[in-house]
Coordinates of C-alpha atoms and ligand atoms in Angstrom, one line a residue:
X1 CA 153.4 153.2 13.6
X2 CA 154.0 150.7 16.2
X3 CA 152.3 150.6 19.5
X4 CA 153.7 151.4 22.5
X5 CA 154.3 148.6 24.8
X6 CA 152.5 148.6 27.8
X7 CA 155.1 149.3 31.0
X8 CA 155.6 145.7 32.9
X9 CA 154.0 147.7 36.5
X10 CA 150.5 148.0 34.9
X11 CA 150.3 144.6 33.1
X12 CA 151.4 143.1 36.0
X13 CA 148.9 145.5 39.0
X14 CA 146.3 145.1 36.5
X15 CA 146.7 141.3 36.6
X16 CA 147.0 141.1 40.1
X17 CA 143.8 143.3 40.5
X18 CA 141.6 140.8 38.1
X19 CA 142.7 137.9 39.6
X20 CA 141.7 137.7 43.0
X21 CA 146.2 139.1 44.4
X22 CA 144.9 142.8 46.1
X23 CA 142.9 145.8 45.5
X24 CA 143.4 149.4 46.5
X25 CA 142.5 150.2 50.0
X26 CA 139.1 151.4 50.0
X27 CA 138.9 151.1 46.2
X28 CA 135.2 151.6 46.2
X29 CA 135.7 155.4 47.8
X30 CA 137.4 156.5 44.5
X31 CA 140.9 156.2 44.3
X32 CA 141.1 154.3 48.3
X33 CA 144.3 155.7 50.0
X34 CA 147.1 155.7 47.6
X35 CA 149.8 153.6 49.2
X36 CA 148.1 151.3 51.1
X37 CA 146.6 148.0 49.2
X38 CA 144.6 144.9 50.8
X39 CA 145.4 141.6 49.8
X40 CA 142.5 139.3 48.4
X41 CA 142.9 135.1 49.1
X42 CA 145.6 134.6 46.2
X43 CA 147.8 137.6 47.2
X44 CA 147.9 136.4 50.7
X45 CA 148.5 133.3 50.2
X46 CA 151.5 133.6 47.9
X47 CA 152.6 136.6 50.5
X48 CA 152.6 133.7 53.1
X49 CA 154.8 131.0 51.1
X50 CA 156.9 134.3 50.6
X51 CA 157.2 134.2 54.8
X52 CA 157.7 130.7 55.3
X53 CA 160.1 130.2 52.3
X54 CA 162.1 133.2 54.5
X55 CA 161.6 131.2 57.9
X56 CA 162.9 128.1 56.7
X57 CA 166.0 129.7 55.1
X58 CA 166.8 132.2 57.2
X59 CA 165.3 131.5 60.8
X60 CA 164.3 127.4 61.5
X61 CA 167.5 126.1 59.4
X62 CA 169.8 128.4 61.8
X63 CA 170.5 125.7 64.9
X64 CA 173.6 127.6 66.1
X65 CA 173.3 130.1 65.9
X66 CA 170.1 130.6 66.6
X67 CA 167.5 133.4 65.4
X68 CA 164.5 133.7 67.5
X69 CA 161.3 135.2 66.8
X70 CA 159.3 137.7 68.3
X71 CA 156.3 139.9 67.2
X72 CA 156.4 143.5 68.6
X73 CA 153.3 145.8 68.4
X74 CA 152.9 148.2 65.1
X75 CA 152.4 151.3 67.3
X76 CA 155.2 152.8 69.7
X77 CA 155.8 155.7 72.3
X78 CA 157.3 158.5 70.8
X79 CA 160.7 158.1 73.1
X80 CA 161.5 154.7 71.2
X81 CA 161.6 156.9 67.5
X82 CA 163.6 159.8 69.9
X83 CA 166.1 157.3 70.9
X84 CA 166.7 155.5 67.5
X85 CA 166.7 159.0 65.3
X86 CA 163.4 158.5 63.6
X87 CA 162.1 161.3 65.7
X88 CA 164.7 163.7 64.4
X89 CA 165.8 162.5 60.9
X90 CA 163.7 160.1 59.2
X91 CA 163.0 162.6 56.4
X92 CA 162.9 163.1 52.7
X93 CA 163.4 166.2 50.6
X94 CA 159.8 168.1 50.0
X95 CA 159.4 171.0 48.0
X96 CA 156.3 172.9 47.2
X97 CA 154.8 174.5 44.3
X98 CA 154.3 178.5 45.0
X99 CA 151.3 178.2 42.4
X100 CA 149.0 175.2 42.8
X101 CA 150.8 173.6 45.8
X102 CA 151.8 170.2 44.8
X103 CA 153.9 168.8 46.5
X104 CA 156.7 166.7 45.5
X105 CA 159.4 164.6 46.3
X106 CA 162.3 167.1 45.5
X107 CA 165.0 164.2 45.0
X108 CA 163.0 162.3 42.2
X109 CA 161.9 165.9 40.9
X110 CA 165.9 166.4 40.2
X111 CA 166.5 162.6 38.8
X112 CA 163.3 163.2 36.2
X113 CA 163.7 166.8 35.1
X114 CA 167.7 167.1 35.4
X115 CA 168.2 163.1 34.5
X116 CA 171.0 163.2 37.7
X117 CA 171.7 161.0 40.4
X118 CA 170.9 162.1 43.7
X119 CA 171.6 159.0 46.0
X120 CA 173.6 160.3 49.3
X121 CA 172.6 164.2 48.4
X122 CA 171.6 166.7 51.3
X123 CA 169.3 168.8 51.4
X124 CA 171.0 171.6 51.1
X125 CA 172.9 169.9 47.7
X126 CA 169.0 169.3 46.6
X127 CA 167.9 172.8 47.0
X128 CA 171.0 174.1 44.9
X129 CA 170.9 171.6 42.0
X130 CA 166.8 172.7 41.6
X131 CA 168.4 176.4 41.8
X132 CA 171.4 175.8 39.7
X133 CA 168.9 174.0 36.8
X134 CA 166.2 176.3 37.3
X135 CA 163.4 173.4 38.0
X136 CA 160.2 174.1 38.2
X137 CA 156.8 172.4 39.0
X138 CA 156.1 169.7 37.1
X139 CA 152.5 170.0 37.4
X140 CA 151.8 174.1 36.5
X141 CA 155.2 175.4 35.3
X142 CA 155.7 177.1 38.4
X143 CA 158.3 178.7 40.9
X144 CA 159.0 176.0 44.0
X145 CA 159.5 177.1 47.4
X146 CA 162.4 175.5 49.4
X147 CA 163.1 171.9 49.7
X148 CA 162.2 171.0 53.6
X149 CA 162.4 167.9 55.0
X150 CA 159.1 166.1 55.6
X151 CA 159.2 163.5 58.5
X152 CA 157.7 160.1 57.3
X153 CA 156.9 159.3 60.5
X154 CA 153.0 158.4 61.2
X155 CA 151.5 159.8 64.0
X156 CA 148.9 158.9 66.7
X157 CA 147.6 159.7 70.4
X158 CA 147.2 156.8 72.2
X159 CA 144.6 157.0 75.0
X160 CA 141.8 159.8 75.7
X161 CA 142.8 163.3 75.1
X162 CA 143.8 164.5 78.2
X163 CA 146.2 162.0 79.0
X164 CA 147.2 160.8 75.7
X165 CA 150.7 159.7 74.2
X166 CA 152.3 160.6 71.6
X167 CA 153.2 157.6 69.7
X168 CA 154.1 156.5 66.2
X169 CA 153.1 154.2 63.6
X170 CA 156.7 151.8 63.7
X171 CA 158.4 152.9 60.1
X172 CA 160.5 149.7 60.4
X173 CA 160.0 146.5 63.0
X174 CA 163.6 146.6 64.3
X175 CA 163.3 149.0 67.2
X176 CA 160.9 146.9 68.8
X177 CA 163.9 143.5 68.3
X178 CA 166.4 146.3 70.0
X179 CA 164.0 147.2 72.8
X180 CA 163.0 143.6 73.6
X181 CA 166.5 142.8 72.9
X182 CA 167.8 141.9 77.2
X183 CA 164.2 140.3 77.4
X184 CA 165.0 137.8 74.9
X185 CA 168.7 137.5 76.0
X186 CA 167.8 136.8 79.6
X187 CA 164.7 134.3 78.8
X188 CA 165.9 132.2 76.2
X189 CA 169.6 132.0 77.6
X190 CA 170.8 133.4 74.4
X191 CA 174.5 133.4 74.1
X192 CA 176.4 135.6 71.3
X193 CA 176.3 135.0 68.3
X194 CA 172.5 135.1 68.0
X195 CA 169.8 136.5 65.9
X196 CA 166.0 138.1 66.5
X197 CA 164.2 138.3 63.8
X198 CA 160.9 139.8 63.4
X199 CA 158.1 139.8 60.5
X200 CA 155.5 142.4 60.2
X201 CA 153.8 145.5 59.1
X202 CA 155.4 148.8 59.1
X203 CA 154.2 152.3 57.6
X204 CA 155.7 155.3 56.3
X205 CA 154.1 158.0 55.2
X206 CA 156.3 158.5 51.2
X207 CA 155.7 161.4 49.6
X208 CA 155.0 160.2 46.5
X209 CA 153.7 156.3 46.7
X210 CA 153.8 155.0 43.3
X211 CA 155.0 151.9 41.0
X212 CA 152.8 149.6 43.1
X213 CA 154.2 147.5 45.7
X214 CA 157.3 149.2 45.4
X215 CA 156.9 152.2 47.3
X216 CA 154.0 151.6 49.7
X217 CA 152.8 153.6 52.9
X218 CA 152.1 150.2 54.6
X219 CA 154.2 147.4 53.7
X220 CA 155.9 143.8 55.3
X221 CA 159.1 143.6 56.7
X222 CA 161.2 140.6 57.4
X223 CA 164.2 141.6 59.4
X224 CA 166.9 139.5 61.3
X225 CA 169.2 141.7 64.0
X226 CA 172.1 139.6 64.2
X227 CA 174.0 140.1 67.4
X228 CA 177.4 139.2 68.1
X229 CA 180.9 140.0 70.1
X230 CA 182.6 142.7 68.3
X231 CA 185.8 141.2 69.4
X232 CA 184.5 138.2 67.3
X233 CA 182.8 139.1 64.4
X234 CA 182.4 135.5 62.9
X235 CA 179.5 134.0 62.1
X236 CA 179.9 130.2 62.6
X237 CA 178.2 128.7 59.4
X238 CA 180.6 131.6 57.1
X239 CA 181.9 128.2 54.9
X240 CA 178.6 127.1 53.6
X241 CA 178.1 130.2 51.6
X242 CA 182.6 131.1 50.3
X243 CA 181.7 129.6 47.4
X244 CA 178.7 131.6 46.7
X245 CA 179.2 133.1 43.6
X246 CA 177.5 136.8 43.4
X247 CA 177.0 140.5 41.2
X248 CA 178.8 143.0 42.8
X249 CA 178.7 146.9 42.4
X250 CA 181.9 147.9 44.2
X251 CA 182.0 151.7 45.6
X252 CA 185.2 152.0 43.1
X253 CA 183.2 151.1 40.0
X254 CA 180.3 153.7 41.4
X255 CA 183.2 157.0 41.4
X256 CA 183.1 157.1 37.9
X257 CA 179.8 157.9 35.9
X258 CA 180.7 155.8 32.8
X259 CA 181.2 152.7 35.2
X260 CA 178.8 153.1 38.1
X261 CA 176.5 150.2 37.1
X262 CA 179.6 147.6 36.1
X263 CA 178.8 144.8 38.0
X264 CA 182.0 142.3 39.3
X265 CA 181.0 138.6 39.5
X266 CA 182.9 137.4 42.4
X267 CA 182.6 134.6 45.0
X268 CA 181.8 135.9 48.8
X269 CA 185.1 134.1 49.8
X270 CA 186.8 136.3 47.4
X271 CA 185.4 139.3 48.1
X272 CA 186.0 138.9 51.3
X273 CA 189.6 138.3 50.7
X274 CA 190.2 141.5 49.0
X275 CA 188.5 143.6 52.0
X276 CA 184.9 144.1 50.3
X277 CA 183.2 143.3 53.7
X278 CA 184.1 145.2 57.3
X279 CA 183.0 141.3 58.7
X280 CA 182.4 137.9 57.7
X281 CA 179.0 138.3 59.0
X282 CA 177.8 140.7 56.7
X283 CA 179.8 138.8 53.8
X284 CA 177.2 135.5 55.4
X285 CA 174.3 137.3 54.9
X286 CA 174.9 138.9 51.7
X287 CA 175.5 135.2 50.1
X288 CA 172.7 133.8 51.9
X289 CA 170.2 136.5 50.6
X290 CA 171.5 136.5 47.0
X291 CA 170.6 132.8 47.1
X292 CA 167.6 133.2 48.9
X293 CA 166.5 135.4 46.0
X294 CA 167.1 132.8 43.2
X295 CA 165.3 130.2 45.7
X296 CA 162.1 132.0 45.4
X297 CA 162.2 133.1 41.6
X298 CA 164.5 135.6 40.4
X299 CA 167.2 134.6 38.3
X300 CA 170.8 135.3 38.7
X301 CA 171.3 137.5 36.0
X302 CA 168.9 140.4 37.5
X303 CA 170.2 140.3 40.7
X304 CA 172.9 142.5 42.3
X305 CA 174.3 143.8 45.4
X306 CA 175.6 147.0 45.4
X307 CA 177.8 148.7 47.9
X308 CA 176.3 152.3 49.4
X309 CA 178.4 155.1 49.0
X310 CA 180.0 156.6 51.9
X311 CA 177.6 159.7 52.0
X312 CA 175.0 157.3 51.3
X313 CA 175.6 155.2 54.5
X314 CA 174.2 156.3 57.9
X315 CA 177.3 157.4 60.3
X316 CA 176.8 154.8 62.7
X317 CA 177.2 152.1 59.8
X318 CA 180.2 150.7 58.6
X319 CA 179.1 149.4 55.6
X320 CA 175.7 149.1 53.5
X321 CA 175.0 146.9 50.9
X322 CA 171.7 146.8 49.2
X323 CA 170.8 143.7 46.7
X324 CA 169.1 145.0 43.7
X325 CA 166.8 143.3 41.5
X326 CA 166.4 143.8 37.8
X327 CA 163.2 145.5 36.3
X328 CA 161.5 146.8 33.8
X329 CA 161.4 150.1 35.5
X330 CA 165.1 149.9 36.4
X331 CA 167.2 147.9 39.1
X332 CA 165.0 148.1 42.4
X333 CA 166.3 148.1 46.1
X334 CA 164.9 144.8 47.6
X335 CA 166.6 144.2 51.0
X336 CA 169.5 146.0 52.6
X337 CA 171.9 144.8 54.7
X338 CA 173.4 146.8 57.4
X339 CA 176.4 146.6 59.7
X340 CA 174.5 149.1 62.6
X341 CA 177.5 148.1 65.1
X342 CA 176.1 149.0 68.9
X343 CA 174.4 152.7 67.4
X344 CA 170.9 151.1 68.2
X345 CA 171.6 149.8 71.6
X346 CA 173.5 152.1 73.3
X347 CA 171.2 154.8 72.5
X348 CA 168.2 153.1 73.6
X349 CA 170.6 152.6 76.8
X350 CA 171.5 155.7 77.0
X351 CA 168.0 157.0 76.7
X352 CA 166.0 154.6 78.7
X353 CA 168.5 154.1 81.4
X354 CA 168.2 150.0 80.9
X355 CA 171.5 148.5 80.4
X356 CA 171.7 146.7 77.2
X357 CA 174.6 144.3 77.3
X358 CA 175.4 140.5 77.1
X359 CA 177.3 138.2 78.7
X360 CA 180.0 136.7 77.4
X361 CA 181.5 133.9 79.6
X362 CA 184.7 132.3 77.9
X363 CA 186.7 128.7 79.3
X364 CA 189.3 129.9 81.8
X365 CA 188.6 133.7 81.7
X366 CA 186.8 136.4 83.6
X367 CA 183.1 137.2 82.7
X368 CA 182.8 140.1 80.0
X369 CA 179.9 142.3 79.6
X370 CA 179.6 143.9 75.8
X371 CA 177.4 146.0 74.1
X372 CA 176.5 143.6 70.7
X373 CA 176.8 145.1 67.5
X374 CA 174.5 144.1 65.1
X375 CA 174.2 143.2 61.2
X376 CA 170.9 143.6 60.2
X377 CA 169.0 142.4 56.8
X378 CA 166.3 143.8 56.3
X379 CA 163.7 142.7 53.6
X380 CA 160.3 144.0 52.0
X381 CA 158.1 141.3 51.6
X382 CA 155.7 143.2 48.6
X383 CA 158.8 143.9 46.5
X384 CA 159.7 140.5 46.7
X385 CA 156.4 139.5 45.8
X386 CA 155.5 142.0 42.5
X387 CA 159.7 141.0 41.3
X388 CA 158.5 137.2 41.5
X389 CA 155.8 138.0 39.0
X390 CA 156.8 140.1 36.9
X391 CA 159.7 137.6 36.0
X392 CA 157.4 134.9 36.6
X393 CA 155.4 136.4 33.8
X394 CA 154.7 134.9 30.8
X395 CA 152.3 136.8 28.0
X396 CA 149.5 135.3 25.6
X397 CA 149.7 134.3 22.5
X398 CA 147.3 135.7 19.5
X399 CA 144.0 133.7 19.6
X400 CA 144.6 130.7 17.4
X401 CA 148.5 131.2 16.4
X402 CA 150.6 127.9 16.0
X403 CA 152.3 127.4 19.4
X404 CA 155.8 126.7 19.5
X405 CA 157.2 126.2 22.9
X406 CA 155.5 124.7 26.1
X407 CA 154.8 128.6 27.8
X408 CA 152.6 129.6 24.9
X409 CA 148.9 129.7 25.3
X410 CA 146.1 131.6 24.9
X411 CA 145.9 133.4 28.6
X412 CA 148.9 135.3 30.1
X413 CA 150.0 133.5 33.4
X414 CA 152.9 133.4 35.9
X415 CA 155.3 130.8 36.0
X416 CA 155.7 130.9 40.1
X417 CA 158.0 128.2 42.1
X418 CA 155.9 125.4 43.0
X419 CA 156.8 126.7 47.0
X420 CA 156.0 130.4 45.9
X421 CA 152.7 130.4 43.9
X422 CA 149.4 131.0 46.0
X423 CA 148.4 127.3 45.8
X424 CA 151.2 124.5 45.0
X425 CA 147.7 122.3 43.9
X426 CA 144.5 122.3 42.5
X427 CA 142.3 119.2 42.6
X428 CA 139.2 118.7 40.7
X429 CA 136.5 116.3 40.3
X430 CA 136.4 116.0 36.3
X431 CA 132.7 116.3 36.7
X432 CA 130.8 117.8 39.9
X433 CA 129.0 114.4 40.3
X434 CA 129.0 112.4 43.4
X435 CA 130.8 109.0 42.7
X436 CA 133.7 112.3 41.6
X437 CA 133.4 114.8 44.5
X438 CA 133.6 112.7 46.9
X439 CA 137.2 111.2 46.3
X440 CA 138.3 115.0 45.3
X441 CA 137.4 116.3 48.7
X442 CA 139.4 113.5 50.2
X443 CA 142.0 114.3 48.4
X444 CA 141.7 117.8 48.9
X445 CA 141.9 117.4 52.9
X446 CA 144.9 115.2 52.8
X447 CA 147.0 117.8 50.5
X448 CA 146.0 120.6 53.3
X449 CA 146.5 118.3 56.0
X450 CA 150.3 118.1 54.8
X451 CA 150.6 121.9 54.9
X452 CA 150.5 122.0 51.5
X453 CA 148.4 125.0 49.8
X454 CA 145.8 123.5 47.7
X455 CA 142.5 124.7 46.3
X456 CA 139.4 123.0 45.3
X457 CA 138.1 123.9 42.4
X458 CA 134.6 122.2 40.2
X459 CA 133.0 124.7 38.1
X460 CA 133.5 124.9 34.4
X461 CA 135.3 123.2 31.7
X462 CA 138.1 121.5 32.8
X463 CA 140.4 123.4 29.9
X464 CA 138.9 126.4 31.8
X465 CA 139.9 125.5 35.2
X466 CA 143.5 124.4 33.8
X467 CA 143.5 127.8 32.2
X468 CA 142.4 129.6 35.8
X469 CA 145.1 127.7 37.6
X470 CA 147.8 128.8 35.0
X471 CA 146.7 132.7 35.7
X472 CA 147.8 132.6 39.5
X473 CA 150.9 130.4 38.8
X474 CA 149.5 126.9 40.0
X475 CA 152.0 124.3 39.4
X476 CA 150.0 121.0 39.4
X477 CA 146.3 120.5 39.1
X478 CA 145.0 116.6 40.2
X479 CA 141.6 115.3 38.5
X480 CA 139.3 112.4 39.9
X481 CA 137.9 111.0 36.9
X482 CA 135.9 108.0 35.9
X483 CA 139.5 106.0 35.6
X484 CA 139.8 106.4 39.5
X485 CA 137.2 104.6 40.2
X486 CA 138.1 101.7 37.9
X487 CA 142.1 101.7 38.7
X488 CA 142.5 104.0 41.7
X489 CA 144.8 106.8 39.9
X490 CA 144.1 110.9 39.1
X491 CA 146.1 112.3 36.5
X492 CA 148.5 115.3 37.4
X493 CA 148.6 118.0 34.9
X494 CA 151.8 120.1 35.2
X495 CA 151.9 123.8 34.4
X496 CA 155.1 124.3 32.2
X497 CA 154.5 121.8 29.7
X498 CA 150.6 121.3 29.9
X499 CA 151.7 117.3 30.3
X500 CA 149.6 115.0 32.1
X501 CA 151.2 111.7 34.4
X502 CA 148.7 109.2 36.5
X503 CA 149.6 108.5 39.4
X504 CA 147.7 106.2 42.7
X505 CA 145.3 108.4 44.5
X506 CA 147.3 107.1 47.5
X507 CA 150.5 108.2 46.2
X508 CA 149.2 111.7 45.7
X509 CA 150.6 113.7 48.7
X510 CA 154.3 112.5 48.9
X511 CA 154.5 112.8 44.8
X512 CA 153.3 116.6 45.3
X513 CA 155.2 117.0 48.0
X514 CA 158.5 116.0 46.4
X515 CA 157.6 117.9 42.7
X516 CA 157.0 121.4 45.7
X517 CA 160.9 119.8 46.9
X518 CA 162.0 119.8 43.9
X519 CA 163.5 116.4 44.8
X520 CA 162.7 114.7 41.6
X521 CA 161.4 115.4 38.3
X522 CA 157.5 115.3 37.0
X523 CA 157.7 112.6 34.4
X524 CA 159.8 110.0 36.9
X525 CA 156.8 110.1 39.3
X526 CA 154.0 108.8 37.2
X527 CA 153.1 107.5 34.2
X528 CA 153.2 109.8 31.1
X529 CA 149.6 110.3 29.5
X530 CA 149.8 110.1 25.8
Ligands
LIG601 N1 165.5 148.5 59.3 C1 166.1 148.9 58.1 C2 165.2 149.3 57.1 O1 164.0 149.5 57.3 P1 165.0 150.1 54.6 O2 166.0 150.0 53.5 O3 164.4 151.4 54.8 O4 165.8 149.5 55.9 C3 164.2 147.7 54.2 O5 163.9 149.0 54.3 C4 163.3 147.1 53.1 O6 161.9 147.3 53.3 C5 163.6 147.6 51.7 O7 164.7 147.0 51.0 C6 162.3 147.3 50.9 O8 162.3 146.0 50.5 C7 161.3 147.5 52.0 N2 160.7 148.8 52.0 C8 161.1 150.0 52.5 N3 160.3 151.0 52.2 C9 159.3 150.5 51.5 C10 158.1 151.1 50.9 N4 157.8 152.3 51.0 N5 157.3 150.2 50.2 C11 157.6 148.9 50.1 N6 158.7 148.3 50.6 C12 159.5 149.1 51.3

């Protein structure tokens, strides 16, 4: 009988957990607090070249427009989640067991026992599709009570009891970009188009947190409110991404059952040509993310955007369009991409009695105030990071089988962009002796006094340390050896095909720097080791 193969989610957690990514919350209490996980020195790092990767595509490359950055606190007052509908509707379907009181989510309940799709369903529709099927609890057999909906919303008092606030744990950073929004207008003499973008936690309380770093209670955000005259809804750099070719799920392909995951390869200028997009801005951003995502890792092929269905789509949007990445447990929502129009601010207007408009002063014509409307992206920083590996992955082979291409070896280990992977270098002294070290820390400093992420490493074997370096995705390890001290060069060993060049010590930070570029290839930078 064959084995069963392992799903992709635990090979990969487990992985991350054994080498040094994250670790359950409180791990040492039991099971720690499902949905929450801390990150250890390799999973921070590689969630921080996951940031600045974003930064540099997304916010320092954008001159005009511009997209400035702010940081808003985690915790708000309660009217911020009244004004933007949290308060009132930022819910999921629960339903409890009668018998031994689990409680689950009552959506996926429907998708695993009735094998249906229940994207864009109410909860009314829920609660009669678990009546109509008969479902019961999944745990004990049992009758459930009716599906209510559970607020994901945390909570917390702020300040002593007497006097304290009702406030909220933010379930998403935009509100605070909306609510700093005429702040950042009036100090940095924005001018429509513009962009605030914002990067940090946020926490929802899921019913059901499961498949890792997909659905987490505390998670990262990177989100970009893009602001601009509805009267001219153009974003200026639109040309650089027409020929952007990407997978489309259309809403027409979605009406029938038989053709709901049909994808339509088609270039952004085309699909905005036939009316896809309610706005060349949205059509920007949807190219730009789709090749973001290749950028960082994932290839074309399991990637997709896929247009919400109208009863999937908030009312105040006019038009959602999620990008989907391919894997093992099934395609996976990674960012969405909203067209909000002036929903957010005109109700935080409305409700906090501060005007929220900009200028807009035109050659020859009479100063006009407008309430922006907004497309927003909105990305999760862990999903991008557990996608990376798990395509990045690349299993053992037996102990002592012949090897036949350059990615077999005896370890599993992640083949991660050089920009991507927790360190872009390791350097090592081949020997911890003196005449060694010393050069090797030198080195070591100049790599990290580029910006570059590098990590020192001396115990062991050298095949071991090449082997450790492989696990967390490190592209190229540099060795001092006896040869630099005679000749002045280090070899560079390069993950993909185990090769080795030599290269001058001195030459050592702008080769690495244009092998993390990209800008040329590994065996035009040194000399090949035989
Ligand atoms: N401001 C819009 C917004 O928050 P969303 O689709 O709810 O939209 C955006 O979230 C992204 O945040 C998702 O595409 C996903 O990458 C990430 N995300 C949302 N909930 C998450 C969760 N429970 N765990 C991990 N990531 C999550």
């Amino acid at each position: 009988m064959s084995e069963k193969k392992k799903p992709m989610l635990d090979v990969v957690m487990d992985l991350l957990v054994r080498r040094g990514f994250l670790v359950q919350t409180a791990e040492i209490y039991g099971n720690g607090l499902a949905g929450f996980y801390d990150f250890l020195p390799n999973g921070i790092q590689m969630r921080e070249n996951i940031k600045k990767a974003w930064r540099e595509f997304f916010v320092w490359s954008s001159i005009d427009p511009l997209i400035y950055e702010i940081e808003g606190a985690i915790v708000n007052p309660e009217e911020v989640f009244i004004a933007s509908g949290h308060v009132s509707s930022f819910s999921d379907p629960l339903v409890s067991c009668s018998k031994c009181n689990a409680q689950l989510r009552a959506d996926h309940l429907l998708e695993k026992v009735v094998g249906m799709k229940t994207e864009g369903l109410t909860t009314p529709q829920i609660q009669d599709a678990i009546k109509k099927h008969d479902v019961k609890c999944t745990e004990c057999g049992g009758s459930l009570a009716p599906v209510e909906d559970f607020n994901l919303m945390l909570k917390t008092d702020v300040g002593p009891s007497k006097n304290s606030k009702r406030s909220y744990l933010r379930p998403e950073t935009a509100q605070s970009i909306f609510c700093d929004f005429k702040r950042v207008f009036q100090t940095m003499r924005a001018q429509l188009p513009f962009g605030i973008c914002q990067i940090g936690n946020s926490y929802r309380n899921e019913i059901s947190p499961r498949q890792g770093l997909i659905r987490m209670r505390g998670f990262t955000q990177m989100e970009i409110e893009f602001f601009f005259d509805p009267d001219e809804p153009v974003h200026p750099d639109f040309d650089a991404v027409k020929e952007t070719r990407i997978n489309l799920i259309t809403r027409e392909t979605q009406a029938k059952e038989e053709t709901a995951d049909d994808i339509v390869e088609i270039t952004i200028g085309e699909a905005m040509n036939k009316g896809v997009f309610p706005n060349n801005i949205q059509a920007y951003f949807v190219g730009k993310v789709f090749e973001f995502y290749q950028s960082i890792g994932i290839p074309y092929e399991a990637l997709r955007f896929r247009h919400l269905l109208e009863t999937e789509t908030p009312f105040y949007s006019k038009g959602n369009f999620d990008l989907e990445i391919k894997l093992d447990m099934g395609w996976k929502e990674a960012v969405g991409i909203a067209y909000r129009t002036n929903h957010d601010l005109s109700t935080h207007a409305k409700n906090s009695g501060i005007k929220l408009e900009a200028d807009v002063q035109k050659a020859n014509q009479p100063l006009k105030k407008v309430v922006p409307h907004v497309v927003e992206p909105s990305f999760g920083v862990e999903r991008a990071l557990y996608s990376i590996l798990e395509h990045a992955y690349r299993p053992a082979i037996e102990k002592g089988a012949a090897k036949k291409n350059d990615s077999d070896r005896e370890w599993d280990w992640f083949q991660i962009q050089p920009h991507i992977a927790p360190f872009s270098a390791m350097v090592y002294p081949l020997m911890k002796k003196p005449e060694l070290t010393k050069k090797a820390i030198e080195l070591f400093k100049a790599i990290k006094a580029a910006g570059i992420p590098v990590f020192y490493d001396h115990a062991g074997q050298i095949g071991r340390r090449y082997a450790r370096a492989d696990e967390i995705g490190t592209p190229f390890c540099f060795t001092i050896d006896y040869q630099t001290n005679e000749d002045g060069t280090v070899t560079i060993r390069d993950r993909d095909t185990t090769k080795q060049i030599r290269v001058p010590l001195t030459d050592c930070v702008p080769v690495l720097q244009s092998l993390v570029r990209r800008e040329k290839k590994f065996f035009d930078l040194g000399t090949p080791i035989k």
